[in-house]
Tab-separated table of N, CA and C in Angstrom:
chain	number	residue	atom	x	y	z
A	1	UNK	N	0.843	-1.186	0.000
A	1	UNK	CA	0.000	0.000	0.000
A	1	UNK	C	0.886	1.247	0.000
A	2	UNK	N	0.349	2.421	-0.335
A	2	UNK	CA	1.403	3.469	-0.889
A	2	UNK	C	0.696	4.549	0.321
A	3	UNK	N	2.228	4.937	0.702
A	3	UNK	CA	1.821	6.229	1.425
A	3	UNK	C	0.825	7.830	1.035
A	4	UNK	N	0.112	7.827	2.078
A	4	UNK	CA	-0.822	9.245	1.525
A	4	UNK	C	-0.630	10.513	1.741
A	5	UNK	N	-0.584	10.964	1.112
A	5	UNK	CA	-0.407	13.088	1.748
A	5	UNK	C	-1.815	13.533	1.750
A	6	UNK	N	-2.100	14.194	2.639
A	6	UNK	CA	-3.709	14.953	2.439
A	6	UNK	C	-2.795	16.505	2.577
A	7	UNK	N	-3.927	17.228	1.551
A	7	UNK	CA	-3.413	18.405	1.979
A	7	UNK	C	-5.129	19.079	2.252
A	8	UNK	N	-5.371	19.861	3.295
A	8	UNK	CA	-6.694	20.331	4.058
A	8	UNK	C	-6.709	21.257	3.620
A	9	UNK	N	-8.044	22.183	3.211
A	9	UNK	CA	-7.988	23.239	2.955
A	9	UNK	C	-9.415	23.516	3.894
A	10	UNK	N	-9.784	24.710	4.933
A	10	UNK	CA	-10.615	24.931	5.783
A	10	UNK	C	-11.514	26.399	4.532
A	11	UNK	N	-12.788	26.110	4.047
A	11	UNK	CA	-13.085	27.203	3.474
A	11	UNK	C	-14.457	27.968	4.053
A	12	UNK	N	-14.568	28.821	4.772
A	12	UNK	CA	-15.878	28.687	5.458
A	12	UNK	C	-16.447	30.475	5.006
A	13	UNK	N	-17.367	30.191	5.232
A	13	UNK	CA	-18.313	31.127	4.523
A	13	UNK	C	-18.901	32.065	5.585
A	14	UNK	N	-19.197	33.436	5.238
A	14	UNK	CA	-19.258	34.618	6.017
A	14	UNK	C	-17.823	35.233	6.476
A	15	UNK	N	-17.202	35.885	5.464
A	15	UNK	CA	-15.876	36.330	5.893
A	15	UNK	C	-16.198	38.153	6.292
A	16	UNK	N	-15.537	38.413	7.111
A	16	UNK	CA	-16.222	39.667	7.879
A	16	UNK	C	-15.754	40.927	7.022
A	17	UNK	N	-14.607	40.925	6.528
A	17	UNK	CA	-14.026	41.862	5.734
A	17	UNK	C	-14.475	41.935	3.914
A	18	UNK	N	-14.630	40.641	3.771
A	18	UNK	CA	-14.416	40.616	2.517
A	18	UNK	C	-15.626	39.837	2.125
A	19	UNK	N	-17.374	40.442	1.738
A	19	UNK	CA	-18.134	39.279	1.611
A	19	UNK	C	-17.810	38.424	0.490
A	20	UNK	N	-18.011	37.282	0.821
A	20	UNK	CA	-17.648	36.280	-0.411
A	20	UNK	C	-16.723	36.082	-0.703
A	21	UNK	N	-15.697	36.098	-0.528
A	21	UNK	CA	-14.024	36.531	-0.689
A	21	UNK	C	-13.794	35.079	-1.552
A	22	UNK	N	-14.195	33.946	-1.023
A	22	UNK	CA	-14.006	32.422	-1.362
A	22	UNK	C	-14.496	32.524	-2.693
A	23	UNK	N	-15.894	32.784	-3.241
A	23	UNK	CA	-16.461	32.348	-4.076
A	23	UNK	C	-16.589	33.377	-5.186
A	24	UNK	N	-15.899	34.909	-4.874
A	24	UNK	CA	-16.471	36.093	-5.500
A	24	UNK	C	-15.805	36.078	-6.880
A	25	UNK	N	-16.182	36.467	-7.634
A	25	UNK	CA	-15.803	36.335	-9.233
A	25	UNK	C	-14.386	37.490	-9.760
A	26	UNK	N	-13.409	36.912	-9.713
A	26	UNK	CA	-12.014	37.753	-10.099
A	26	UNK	C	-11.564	37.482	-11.349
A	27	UNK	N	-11.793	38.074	-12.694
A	27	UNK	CA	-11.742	38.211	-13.959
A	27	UNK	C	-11.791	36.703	-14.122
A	28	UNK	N	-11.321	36.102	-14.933
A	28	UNK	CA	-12.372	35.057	-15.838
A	28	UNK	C	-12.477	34.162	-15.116
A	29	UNK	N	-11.998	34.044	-13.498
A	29	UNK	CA	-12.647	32.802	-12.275
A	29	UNK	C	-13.669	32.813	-12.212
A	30	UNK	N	-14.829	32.737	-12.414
A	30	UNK	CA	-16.193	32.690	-11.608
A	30	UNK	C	-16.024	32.955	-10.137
A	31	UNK	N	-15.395	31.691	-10.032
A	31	UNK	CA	-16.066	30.960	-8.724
A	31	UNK	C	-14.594	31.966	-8.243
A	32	UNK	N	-13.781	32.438	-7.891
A	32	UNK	CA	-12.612	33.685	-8.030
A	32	UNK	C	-11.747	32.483	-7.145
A	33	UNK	N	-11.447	32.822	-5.579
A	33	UNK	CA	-10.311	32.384	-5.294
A	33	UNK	C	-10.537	30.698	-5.402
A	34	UNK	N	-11.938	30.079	-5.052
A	34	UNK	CA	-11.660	28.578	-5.325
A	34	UNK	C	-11.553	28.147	-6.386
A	35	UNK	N	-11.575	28.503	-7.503
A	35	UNK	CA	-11.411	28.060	-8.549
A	35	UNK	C	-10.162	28.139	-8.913
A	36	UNK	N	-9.802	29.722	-8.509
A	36	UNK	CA	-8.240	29.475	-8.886
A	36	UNK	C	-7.349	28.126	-8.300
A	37	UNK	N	-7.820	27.861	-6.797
A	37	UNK	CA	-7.139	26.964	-5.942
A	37	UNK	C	-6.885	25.761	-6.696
A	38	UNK	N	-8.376	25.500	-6.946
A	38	UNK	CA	-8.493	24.323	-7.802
A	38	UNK	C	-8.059	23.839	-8.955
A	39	UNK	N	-8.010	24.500	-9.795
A	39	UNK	CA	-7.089	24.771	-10.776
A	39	UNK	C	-6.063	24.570	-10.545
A	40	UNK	N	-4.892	25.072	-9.579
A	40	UNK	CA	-3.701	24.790	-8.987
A	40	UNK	C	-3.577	23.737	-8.567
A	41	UNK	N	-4.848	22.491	-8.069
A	41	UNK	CA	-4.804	21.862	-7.975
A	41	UNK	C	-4.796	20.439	-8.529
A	42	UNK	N	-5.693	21.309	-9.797
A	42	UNK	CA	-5.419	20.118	-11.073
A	42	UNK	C	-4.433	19.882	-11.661
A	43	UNK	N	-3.247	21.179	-11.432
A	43	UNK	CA	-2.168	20.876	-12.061
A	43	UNK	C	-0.803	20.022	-11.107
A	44	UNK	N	-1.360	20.373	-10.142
A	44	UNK	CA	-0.395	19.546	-8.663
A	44	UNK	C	-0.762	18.013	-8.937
A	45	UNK	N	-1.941	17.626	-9.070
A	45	UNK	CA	-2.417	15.961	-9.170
A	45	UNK	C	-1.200	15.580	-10.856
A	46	UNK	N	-1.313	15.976	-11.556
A	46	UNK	CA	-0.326	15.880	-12.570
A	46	UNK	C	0.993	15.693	-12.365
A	47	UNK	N	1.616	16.632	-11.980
A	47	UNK	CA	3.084	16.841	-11.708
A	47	UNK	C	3.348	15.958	-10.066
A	48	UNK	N	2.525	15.895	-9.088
A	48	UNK	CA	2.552	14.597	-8.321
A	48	UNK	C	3.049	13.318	-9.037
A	49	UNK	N	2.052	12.759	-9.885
A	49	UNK	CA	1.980	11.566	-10.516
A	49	UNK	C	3.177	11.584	-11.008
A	50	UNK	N	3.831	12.607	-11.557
A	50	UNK	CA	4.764	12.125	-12.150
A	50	UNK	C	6.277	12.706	-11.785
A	51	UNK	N	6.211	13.114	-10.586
A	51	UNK	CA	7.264	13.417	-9.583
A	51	UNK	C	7.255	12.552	-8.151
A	52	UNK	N	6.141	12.110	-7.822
A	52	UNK	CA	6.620	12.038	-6.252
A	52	UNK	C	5.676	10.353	-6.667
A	53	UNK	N	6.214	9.318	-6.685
A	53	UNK	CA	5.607	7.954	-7.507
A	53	UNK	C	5.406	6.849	-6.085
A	54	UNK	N	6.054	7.480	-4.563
A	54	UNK	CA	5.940	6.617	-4.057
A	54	UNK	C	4.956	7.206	-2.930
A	55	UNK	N	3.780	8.218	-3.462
A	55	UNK	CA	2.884	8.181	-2.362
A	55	UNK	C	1.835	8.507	-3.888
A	56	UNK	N	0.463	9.070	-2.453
A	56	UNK	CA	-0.516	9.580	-3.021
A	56	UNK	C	-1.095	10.439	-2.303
A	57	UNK	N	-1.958	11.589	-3.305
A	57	UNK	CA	-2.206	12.413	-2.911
A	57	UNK	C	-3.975	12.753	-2.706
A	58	UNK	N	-4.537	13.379	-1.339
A	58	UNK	CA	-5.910	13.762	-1.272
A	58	UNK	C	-5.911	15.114	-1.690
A	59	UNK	N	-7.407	15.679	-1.640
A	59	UNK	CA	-7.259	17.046	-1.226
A	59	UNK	C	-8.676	16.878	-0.485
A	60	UNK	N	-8.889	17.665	0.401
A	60	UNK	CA	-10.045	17.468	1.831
A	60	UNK	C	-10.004	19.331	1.506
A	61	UNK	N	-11.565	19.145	1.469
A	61	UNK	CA	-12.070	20.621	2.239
A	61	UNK	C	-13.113	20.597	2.826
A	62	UNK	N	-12.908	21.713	3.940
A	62	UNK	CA	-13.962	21.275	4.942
A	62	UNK	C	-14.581	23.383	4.988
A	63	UNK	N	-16.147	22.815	4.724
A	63	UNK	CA	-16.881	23.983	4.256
A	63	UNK	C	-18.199	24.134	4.642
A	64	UNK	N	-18.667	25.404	4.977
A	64	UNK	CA	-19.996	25.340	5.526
A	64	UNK	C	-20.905	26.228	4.418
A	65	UNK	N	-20.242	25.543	3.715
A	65	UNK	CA	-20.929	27.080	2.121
A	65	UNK	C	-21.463	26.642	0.796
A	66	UNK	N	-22.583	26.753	0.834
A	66	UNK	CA	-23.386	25.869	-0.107
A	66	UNK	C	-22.944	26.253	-1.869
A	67	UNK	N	-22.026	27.154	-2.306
A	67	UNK	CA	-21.879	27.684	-3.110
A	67	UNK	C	-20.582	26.616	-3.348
A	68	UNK	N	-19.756	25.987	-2.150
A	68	UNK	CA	-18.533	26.129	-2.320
A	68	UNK	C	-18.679	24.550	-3.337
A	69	UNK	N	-19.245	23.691	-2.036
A	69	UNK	CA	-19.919	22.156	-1.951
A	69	UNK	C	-20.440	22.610	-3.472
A	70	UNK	N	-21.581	23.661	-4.205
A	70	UNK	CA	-21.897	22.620	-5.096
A	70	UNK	C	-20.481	23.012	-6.530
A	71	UNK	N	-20.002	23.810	-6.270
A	71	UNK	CA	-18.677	23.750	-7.267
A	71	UNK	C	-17.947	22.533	-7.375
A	72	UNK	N	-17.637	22.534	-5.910
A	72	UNK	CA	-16.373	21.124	-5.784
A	72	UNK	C	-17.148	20.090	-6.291
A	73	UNK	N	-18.496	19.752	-5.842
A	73	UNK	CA	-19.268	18.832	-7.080
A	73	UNK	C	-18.543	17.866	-7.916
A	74	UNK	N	-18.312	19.015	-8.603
A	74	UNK	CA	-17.898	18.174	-10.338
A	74	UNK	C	-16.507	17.770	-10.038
A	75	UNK	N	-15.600	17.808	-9.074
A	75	UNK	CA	-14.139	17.441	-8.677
A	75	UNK	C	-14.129	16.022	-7.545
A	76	UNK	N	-14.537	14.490	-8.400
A	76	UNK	CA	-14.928	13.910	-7.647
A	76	UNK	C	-13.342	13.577	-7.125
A	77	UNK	N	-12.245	13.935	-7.342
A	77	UNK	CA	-11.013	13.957	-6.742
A	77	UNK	C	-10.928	14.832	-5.582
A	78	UNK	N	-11.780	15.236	-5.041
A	78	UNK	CA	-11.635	16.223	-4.215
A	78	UNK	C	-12.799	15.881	-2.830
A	79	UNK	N	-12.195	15.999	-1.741
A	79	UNK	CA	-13.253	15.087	-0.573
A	79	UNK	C	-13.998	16.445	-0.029
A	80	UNK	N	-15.028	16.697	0.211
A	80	UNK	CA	-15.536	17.624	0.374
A	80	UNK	C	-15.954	16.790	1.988
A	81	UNK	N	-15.757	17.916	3.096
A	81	UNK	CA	-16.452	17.878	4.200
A	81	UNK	C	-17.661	18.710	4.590
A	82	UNK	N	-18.637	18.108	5.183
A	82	UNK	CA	-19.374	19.292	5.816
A	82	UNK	C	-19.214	19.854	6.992
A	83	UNK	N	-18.733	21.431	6.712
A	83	UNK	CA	-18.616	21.511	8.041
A	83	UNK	C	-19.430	22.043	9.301
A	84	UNK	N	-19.869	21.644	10.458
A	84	UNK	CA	-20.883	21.469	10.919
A	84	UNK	C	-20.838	22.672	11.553
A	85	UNK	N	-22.020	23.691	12.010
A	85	UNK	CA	-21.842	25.123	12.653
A	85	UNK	C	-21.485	25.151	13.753
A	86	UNK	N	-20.913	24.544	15.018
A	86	UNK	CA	-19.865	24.354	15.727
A	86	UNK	C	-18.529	24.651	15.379
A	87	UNK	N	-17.991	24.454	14.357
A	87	UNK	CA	-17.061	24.087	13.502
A	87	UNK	C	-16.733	25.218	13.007
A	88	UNK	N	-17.519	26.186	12.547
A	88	UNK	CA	-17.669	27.225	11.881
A	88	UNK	C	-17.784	29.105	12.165
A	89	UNK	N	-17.234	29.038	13.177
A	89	UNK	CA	-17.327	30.201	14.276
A	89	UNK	C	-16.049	30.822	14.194
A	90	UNK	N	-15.402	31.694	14.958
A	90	UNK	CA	-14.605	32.632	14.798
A	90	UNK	C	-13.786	31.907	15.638
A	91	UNK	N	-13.803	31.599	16.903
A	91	UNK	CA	-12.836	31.153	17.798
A	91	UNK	C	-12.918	29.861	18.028
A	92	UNK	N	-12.804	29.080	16.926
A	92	UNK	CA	-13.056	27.230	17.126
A	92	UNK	C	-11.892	26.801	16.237
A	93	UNK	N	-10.980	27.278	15.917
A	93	UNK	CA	-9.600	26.514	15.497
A	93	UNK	C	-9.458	25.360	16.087
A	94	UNK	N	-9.436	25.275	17.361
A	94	UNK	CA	-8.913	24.386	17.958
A	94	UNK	C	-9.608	23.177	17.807
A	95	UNK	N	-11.018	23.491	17.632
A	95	UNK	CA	-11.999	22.189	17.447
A	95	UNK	C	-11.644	21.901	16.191
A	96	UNK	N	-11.353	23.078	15.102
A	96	UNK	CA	-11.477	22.550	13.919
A	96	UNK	C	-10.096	21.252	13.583
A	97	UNK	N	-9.180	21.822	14.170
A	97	UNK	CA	-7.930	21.222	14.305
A	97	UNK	C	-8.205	19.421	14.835
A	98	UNK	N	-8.830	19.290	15.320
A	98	UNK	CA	-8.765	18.771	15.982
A	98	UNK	C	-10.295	17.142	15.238
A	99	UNK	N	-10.479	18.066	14.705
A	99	UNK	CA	-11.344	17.037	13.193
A	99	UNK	C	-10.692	16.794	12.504
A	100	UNK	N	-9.585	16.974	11.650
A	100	UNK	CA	-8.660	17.179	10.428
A	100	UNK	C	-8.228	15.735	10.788
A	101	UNK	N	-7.725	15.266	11.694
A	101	UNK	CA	-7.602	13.882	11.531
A	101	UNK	C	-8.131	12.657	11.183
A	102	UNK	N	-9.553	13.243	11.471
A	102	UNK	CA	-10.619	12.235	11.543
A	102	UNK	C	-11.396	12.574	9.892
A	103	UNK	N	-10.846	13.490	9.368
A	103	UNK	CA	-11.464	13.324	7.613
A	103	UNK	C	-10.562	13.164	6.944
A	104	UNK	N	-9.331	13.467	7.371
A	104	UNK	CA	-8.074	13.319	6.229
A	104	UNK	C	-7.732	11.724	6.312
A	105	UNK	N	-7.512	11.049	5.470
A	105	UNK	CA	-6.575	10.128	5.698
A	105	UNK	C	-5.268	9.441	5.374
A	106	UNK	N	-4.411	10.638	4.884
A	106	UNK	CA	-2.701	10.711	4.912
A	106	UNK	C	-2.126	10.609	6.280
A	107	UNK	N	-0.891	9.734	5.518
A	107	UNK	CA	0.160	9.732	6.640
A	107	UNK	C	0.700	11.128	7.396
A	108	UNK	N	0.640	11.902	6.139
A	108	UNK	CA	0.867	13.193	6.659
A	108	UNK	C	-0.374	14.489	6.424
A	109	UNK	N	-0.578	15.344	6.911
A	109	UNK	CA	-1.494	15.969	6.761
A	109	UNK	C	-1.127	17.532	6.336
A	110	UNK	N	-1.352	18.079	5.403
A	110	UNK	CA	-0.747	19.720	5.063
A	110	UNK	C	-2.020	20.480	5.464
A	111	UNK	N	-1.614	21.496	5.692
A	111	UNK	CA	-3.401	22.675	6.250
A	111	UNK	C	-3.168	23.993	5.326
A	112	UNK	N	-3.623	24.106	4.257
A	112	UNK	CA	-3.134	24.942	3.268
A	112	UNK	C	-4.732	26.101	3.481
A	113	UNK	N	-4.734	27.028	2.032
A	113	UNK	CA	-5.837	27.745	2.279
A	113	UNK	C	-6.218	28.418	0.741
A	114	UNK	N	-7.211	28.745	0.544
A	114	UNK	CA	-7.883	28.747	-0.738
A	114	UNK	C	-7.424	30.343	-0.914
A	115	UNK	N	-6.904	31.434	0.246
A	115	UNK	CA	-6.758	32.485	0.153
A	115	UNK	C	-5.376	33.205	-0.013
A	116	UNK	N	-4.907	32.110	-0.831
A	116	UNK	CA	-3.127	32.561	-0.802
A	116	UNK	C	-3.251	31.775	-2.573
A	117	UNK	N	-3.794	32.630	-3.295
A	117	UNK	CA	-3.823	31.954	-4.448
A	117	UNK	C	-2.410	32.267	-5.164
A	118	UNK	N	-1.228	32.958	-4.886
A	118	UNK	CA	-0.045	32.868	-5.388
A	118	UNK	C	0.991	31.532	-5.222
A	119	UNK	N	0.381	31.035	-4.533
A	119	UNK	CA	1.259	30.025	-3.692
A	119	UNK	C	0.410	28.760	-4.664
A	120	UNK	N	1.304	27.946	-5.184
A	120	UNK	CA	0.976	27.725	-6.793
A	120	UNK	C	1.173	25.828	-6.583
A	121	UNK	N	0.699	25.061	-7.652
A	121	UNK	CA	0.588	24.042	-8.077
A	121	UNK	C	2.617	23.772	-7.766
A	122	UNK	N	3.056	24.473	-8.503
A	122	UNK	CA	4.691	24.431	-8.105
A	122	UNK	C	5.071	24.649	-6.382
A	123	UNK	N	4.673	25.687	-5.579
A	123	UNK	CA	4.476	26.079	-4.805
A	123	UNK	C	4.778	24.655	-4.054
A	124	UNK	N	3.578	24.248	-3.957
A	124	UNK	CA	2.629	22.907	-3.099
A	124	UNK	C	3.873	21.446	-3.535
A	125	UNK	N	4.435	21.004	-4.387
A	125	UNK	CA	4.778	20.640	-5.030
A	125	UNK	C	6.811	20.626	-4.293
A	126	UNK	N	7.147	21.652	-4.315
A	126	UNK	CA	8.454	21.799	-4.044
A	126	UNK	C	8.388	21.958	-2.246
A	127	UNK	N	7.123	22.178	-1.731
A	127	UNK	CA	7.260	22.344	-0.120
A	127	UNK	C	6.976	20.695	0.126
A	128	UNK	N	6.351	19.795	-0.259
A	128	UNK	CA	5.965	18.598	-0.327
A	128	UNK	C	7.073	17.775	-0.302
A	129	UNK	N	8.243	18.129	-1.489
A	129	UNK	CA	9.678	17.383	-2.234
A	129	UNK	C	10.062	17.935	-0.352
A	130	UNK	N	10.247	19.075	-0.342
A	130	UNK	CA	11.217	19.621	0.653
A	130	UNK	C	10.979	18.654	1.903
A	131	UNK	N	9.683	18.545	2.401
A	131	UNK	CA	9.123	17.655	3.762
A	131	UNK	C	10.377	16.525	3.380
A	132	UNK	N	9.518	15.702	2.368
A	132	UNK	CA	9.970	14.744	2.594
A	132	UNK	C	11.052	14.039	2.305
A	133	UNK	N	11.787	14.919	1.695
A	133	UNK	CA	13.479	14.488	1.683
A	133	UNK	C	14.066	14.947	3.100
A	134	UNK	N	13.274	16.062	3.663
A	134	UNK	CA	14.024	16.012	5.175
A	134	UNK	C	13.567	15.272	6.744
A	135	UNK	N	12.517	14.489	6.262
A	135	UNK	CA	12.161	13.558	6.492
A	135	UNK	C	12.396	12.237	6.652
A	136	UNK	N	13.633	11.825	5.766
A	136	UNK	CA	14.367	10.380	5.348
A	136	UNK	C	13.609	9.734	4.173
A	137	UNK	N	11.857	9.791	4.225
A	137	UNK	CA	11.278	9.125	3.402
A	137	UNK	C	11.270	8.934	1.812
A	138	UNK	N	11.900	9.906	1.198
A	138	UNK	CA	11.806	10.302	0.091
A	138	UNK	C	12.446	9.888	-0.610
């Protein structure tokens, strides 16, 4: 059996500064920063496969946003969580933290974010190589 990487992405809905910030439309994204993510992400499942041959890779998001769930939809590579309104509050990191084990199921777990859309398919990719060559595993 082949080792797993999950990488988490937490996307939750009602952002106080920025409405919609996740889903809001930034020139030809629709769906603006998740789409971009995703996208970055279609190109990471690629260059995985054919760089890093002795694991595998998830991607987990955990979301309380009906906009987000029905996008990711069509990405049946992609584990969508629900996240429950407990879960979903301002000062519940710690709870949230503390689920990530129990939906991811990699050996190792990354906690990335849909709001750092510079940080790229390459990005994800060379911090991943980096773990795990300093790791021994690699």
């Amino acid at each position: 059996m082949s080792k797993l990487i999950s990488i988490f992405f937490p996307v939750r809905k009602g952002s106080k500064r920025v409405k919609n910030k996740n889903t809001r439309k930034i020139k030809h994204y629709g769906h603006g920063l998740l789409e971009i993510k995703v996208d970055h992400l279609k190109k990471l499942r690629k260059l995985f496969s054919e760089k890093i041959n002795k694991y595998e890779i998830e991607f987990v998001f955990s979301t309380n946003c009906e906009k987000t769930k029905k996008f990711l939809k069509d990405y049946e590579w992609i584990k969508v969580f629900n996240r429950k309104k407990y879960l979903s509050g301002d000062d519940v990191l710690d709870l949230l933290i503390g689920e990530v084990p129990k939906i991811c199921s990699g050996n190792y777990i990354f906690w990335s974010h849909i709001t750092s859309p510079l940080f790229d398919e390459n990005c994800y990719l060379n911090f991943i190589r980096t773990f795990l060559k300093n790791i021994k595993y690699y």
